Coordinates of C-alpha atoms in Angstrom, one line a residue:
X961 CA 5.4 14.7 -22.3
X962 CA 3.3 11.8 -22.2
X963 CA 2.1 11.0 -18.5
X964 CA 4.1 9.0 -16.3
X965 CA 1.0 8.2 -13.8
X966 CA -0.5 5.4 -14.2
X967 CA -4.0 5.5 -15.2
X968 CA -6.9 5.8 -12.6
X969 CA -5.1 7.2 -10.2
X970 CA -6.6 9.9 -7.8
X971 CA -3.9 10.5 -4.5
X972 CA -0.7 10.2 -4.6
X973 CA 2.2 9.7 -2.0
X974 CA 5.3 11.1 -2.8
X975 CA 8.5 9.7 -0.1
X976 CA 11.1 13.1 0.9
X977 CA 14.6 12.2 0.7
X978 CA 14.8 10.1 -2.7
X979 CA 12.1 11.1 -4.0
X980 CA 12.2 14.7 -4.1
X981 CA 15.4 15.7 -2.8
X982 CA 18.6 14.5 -3.4
X983 CA 22.4 14.8 -2.3
X984 CA 25.2 13.9 -0.4
X985 CA 25.9 14.4 3.3
X986 CA 29.1 16.0 3.8
X987 CA 32.5 14.1 5.2
X988 CA 32.5 17.2 7.8
X989 CA 29.7 17.3 9.2
X990 CA 31.0 17.8 13.1
X991 CA 33.1 20.6 12.4
X992 CA 29.3 22.3 9.8
X993 CA 27.2 20.9 13.0
X994 CA 29.6 23.4 15.7
X995 CA 30.2 26.6 13.0
X996 CA 25.9 26.2 13.4
X997 CA 26.3 26.1 17.1
X998 CA 28.3 29.4 17.1
X999 CA 26.1 30.8 15.5
X1000 CA 24.1 30.0 17.7
X1001 CA 26.3 31.3 20.4
X1002 CA 26.6 27.9 21.8
X1003 CA 29.5 26.7 23.1
X1004 CA 30.9 23.8 20.8
X1005 CA 31.7 20.0 21.9
X1006 CA 34.2 17.8 20.8
X1007 CA 33.0 15.3 18.5
X1008 CA 29.5 16.7 17.9
X1009 CA 28.5 14.4 15.2
X1010 CA 29.6 11.5 17.7
X1011 CA 27.8 13.0 20.9
X1012 CA 24.7 13.7 18.6
X1013 CA 24.8 9.8 16.9
X1014 CA 24.5 8.5 20.4
X1015 CA 22.4 10.3 21.5
X1016 CA 20.0 8.8 18.8
X1017 CA 21.3 5.3 19.3
X1018 CA 20.3 6.0 22.4
X1019 CA 16.6 6.5 22.3
X1020 CA 16.6 3.8 19.2
X1021 CA 17.3 1.4 22.0
X1022 CA 14.7 2.8 24.3
X1023 CA 12.2 2.5 22.2
X1024 CA 9.9 -0.9 22.1
X1025 CA 9.7 -0.2 19.3
X1026 CA 10.5 -1.9 15.4
X1027 CA 11.3 0.5 13.5
X1028 CA 11.8 3.3 16.0
X1029 CA 11.6 7.1 14.7
X1030 CA 13.0 10.6 17.3
X1031 CA 12.6 13.7 17.1
X1032 CA 15.9 15.4 16.1
X1033 CA 15.2 19.4 17.8
X1034 CA 14.7 16.6 21.5
X1035 CA 18.8 15.1 21.3
X1036 CA 19.5 18.4 20.3
X1037 CA 18.1 20.4 23.7
X1038 CA 18.9 17.6 25.5
X1039 CA 22.8 18.3 24.1
X1040 CA 22.8 22.1 24.5
X1041 CA 20.2 23.1 26.8
X1042 CA 20.5 27.1 26.6
X1043 CA 19.5 26.5 22.8
X1044 CA 16.5 28.9 22.0
X1045 CA 15.1 28.5 19.2
X1046 CA 16.0 24.7 18.6
X1047 CA 13.4 24.8 15.2
X1048 CA 16.4 26.5 13.3
X1049 CA 18.9 25.6 14.6
X1050 CA 18.0 21.7 13.8
X1051 CA 17.3 23.3 9.8
X1052 CA 20.6 24.7 10.4
X1053 CA 22.3 21.4 11.2
X1054 CA 20.9 20.1 8.4
X1055 CA 21.3 22.5 5.4
X1056 CA 24.5 22.9 6.9
X1057 CA 25.6 18.9 6.2
X1058 CA 23.4 17.4 4.1
X1059 CA 22.6 20.1 0.9
X1060 CA 19.6 19.1 -1.0
X1061 CA 18.8 19.4 -4.7
X1062 CA 15.3 18.6 -6.2
X1063 CA 15.5 14.8 -8.2
X1064 CA 14.8 15.9 -11.6
X1065 CA 11.5 12.6 -11.8
X1066 CA 10.3 13.2 -8.5
X1067 CA 9.9 17.3 -10.0
X1068 CA 8.4 15.5 -13.1
X1069 CA 5.6 13.0 -11.4
X1070 CA 4.8 16.2 -8.5
X1071 CA 4.1 17.6 -11.5
X1072 CA 2.1 15.8 -13.9
X1073 CA -0.1 15.2 -10.4
X1074 CA -1.1 18.5 -10.1
X1075 CA -1.8 18.8 -13.2
X1076 CA -4.2 15.7 -12.6
X1077 CA -5.7 17.1 -9.4
X1078 CA -4.4 14.4 -7.6
X1079 CA -4.6 14.6 -4.1
X1080 CA -0.9 14.7 -2.8
X1081 CA 0.6 13.4 0.6
X1082 CA 3.9 13.0 1.3
X1083 CA 5.4 9.9 3.5
X1084 CA 8.3 10.2 4.7
X1085 CA 11.2 9.2 7.3
X1086 CA 11.9 13.2 7.9
X1087 CA 12.1 15.7 10.9
X1088 CA 10.5 18.8 11.3
X1089 CA 12.7 20.9 8.9
X1090 CA 11.7 18.4 6.4
X1091 CA 8.1 20.7 6.0
X1092 CA 10.6 24.0 5.2
X1093 CA 12.5 22.0 2.9
X1094 CA 10.0 21.2 0.6
X1095 CA 8.3 24.8 0.6
X1096 CA 11.6 25.7 -0.2
X1097 CA 12.1 23.5 -2.8
X1098 CA 8.5 23.2 -4.3
X1099 CA 6.9 26.9 -2.8
X1100 CA 3.9 26.5 -5.5
X1101 CA 4.1 22.6 -5.5
X1102 CA 3.7 22.4 -1.6
X1103 CA 0.5 24.1 -1.6
X1104 CA -0.9 21.9 -3.3
X1105 CA -0.5 19.6 -0.5
X1106 CA -3.0 17.8 1.8
X1107 CA -2.3 18.9 5.2
X1108 CA -4.8 15.2 6.3
X1109 CA -2.1 13.6 3.7
X1110 CA 0.9 15.1 5.9
X1111 CA 2.9 11.7 7.5
X1112 CA 6.1 12.0 8.1
X1113 CA 7.8 9.8 11.3
X1114 CA 9.0 12.8 13.6
X1115 CA 5.6 13.3 14.3
X1116 CA 4.7 9.7 15.2
X1117 CA 7.4 8.0 16.0
X1118 CA 8.0 5.3 14.3
X1119 CA 9.6 5.2 10.7
X1120 CA 9.2 3.5 7.6
X1121 CA 8.6 0.5 6.6
X1122 CA 6.7 0.0 9.6
X1123 CA 3.0 -0.4 7.9
X1124 CA 1.7 1.8 10.7
X1125 CA 2.1 5.3 8.8
X1126 CA 1.3 4.2 5.7
X1127 CA -1.9 3.0 7.3
X1128 CA -2.8 6.6 8.9
X1129 CA -1.6 7.5 5.7
X1130 CA -4.2 6.3 4.0
X1131 CA -7.6 6.4 6.2
X1132 CA -8.8 10.4 5.0
X1133 CA -8.9 9.2 2.0
X1134 CA -10.8 6.0 2.6
X1135 CA -13.2 7.9 4.2
X1136 CA -13.2 9.9 1.2
X1137 CA -14.2 6.9 -0.5
X1138 CA -11.8 6.3 -2.7
X1139 CA -10.6 2.4 -3.4
X1140 CA -7.0 1.4 -2.1
X1141 CA -6.2 0.8 -6.0
X1142 CA -6.5 4.4 -6.7
X1143 CA -3.3 5.6 -4.9
X1144 CA -0.4 6.2 -5.8
X1145 CA 3.0 5.4 -3.7
X1146 CA 6.1 7.3 -5.4
X1147 CA 9.6 6.4 -3.7
X1148 CA 13.0 5.0 -4.0
X1149 CA 13.4 2.6 -1.5
X1150 CA 11.1 -0.8 -2.3
X1151 CA 11.3 -1.9 0.8
X1152 CA 10.4 1.3 2.3
X1153 CA 8.7 2.8 0.1
X1154 CA 7.2 0.3 -2.3
X1155 CA 6.2 -3.1 -0.5
X1156 CA 4.6 -1.3 2.3
X1157 CA 2.5 0.3 0.1
X1158 CA 1.3 -3.0 -1.9
X1159 CA 0.9 -4.9 0.8
X1160 CA -2.1 -2.2 1.6
X1161 CA -3.5 -2.7 -2.3
X1162 CA -1.9 0.3 -3.9
X1163 CA 0.5 0.7 -6.4
X1164 CA 3.4 1.8 -6.7
X1165 CA 6.4 3.2 -9.0
X1166 CA 10.4 3.2 -7.8
X1167 CA 11.9 6.8 -8.8
X1168 CA 15.5 5.5 -10.6

């Protein structure tokens, strides 16, 4: 298959959801959340999905950032003070309410980027469990990602399209002598993925 990557690209950043992984969210979120809570020995809370949604809204309202982000593990800990392994709990809830599978076009682009020896990174509105999902679905390619080029929104408490996430991502590459037009952003959202990247002089490729 001919390469889908533009010529002259030395580094490729991928969005995650809608680009590498995707899947429908379940309609019975509250029920599935309660089932996971029981598995962890926790007493289920009525309308748990609404409780979480309200906690997210409250956190966003308290932030001064234009595009705030939360760490879902902290919210679960606040809802269930006796929660032990909050990382595993957040992962299990996500798997229950939002099962994902590989996006074929994204997988092809990732394979081609690996074959071309490009530096690989991620810029994603994501949570701590996203790393585990990527490692689970891309067990071989995940090892090829550069740890300096992984930018997950929950770690910065800001979300795309905040330009600072993209600036953070490109800094290690600029230090290595990369030029902005040698960097490619692959994503499904023109507003969240492509426009901020283009503002920094990167090249862009949209997943359809």
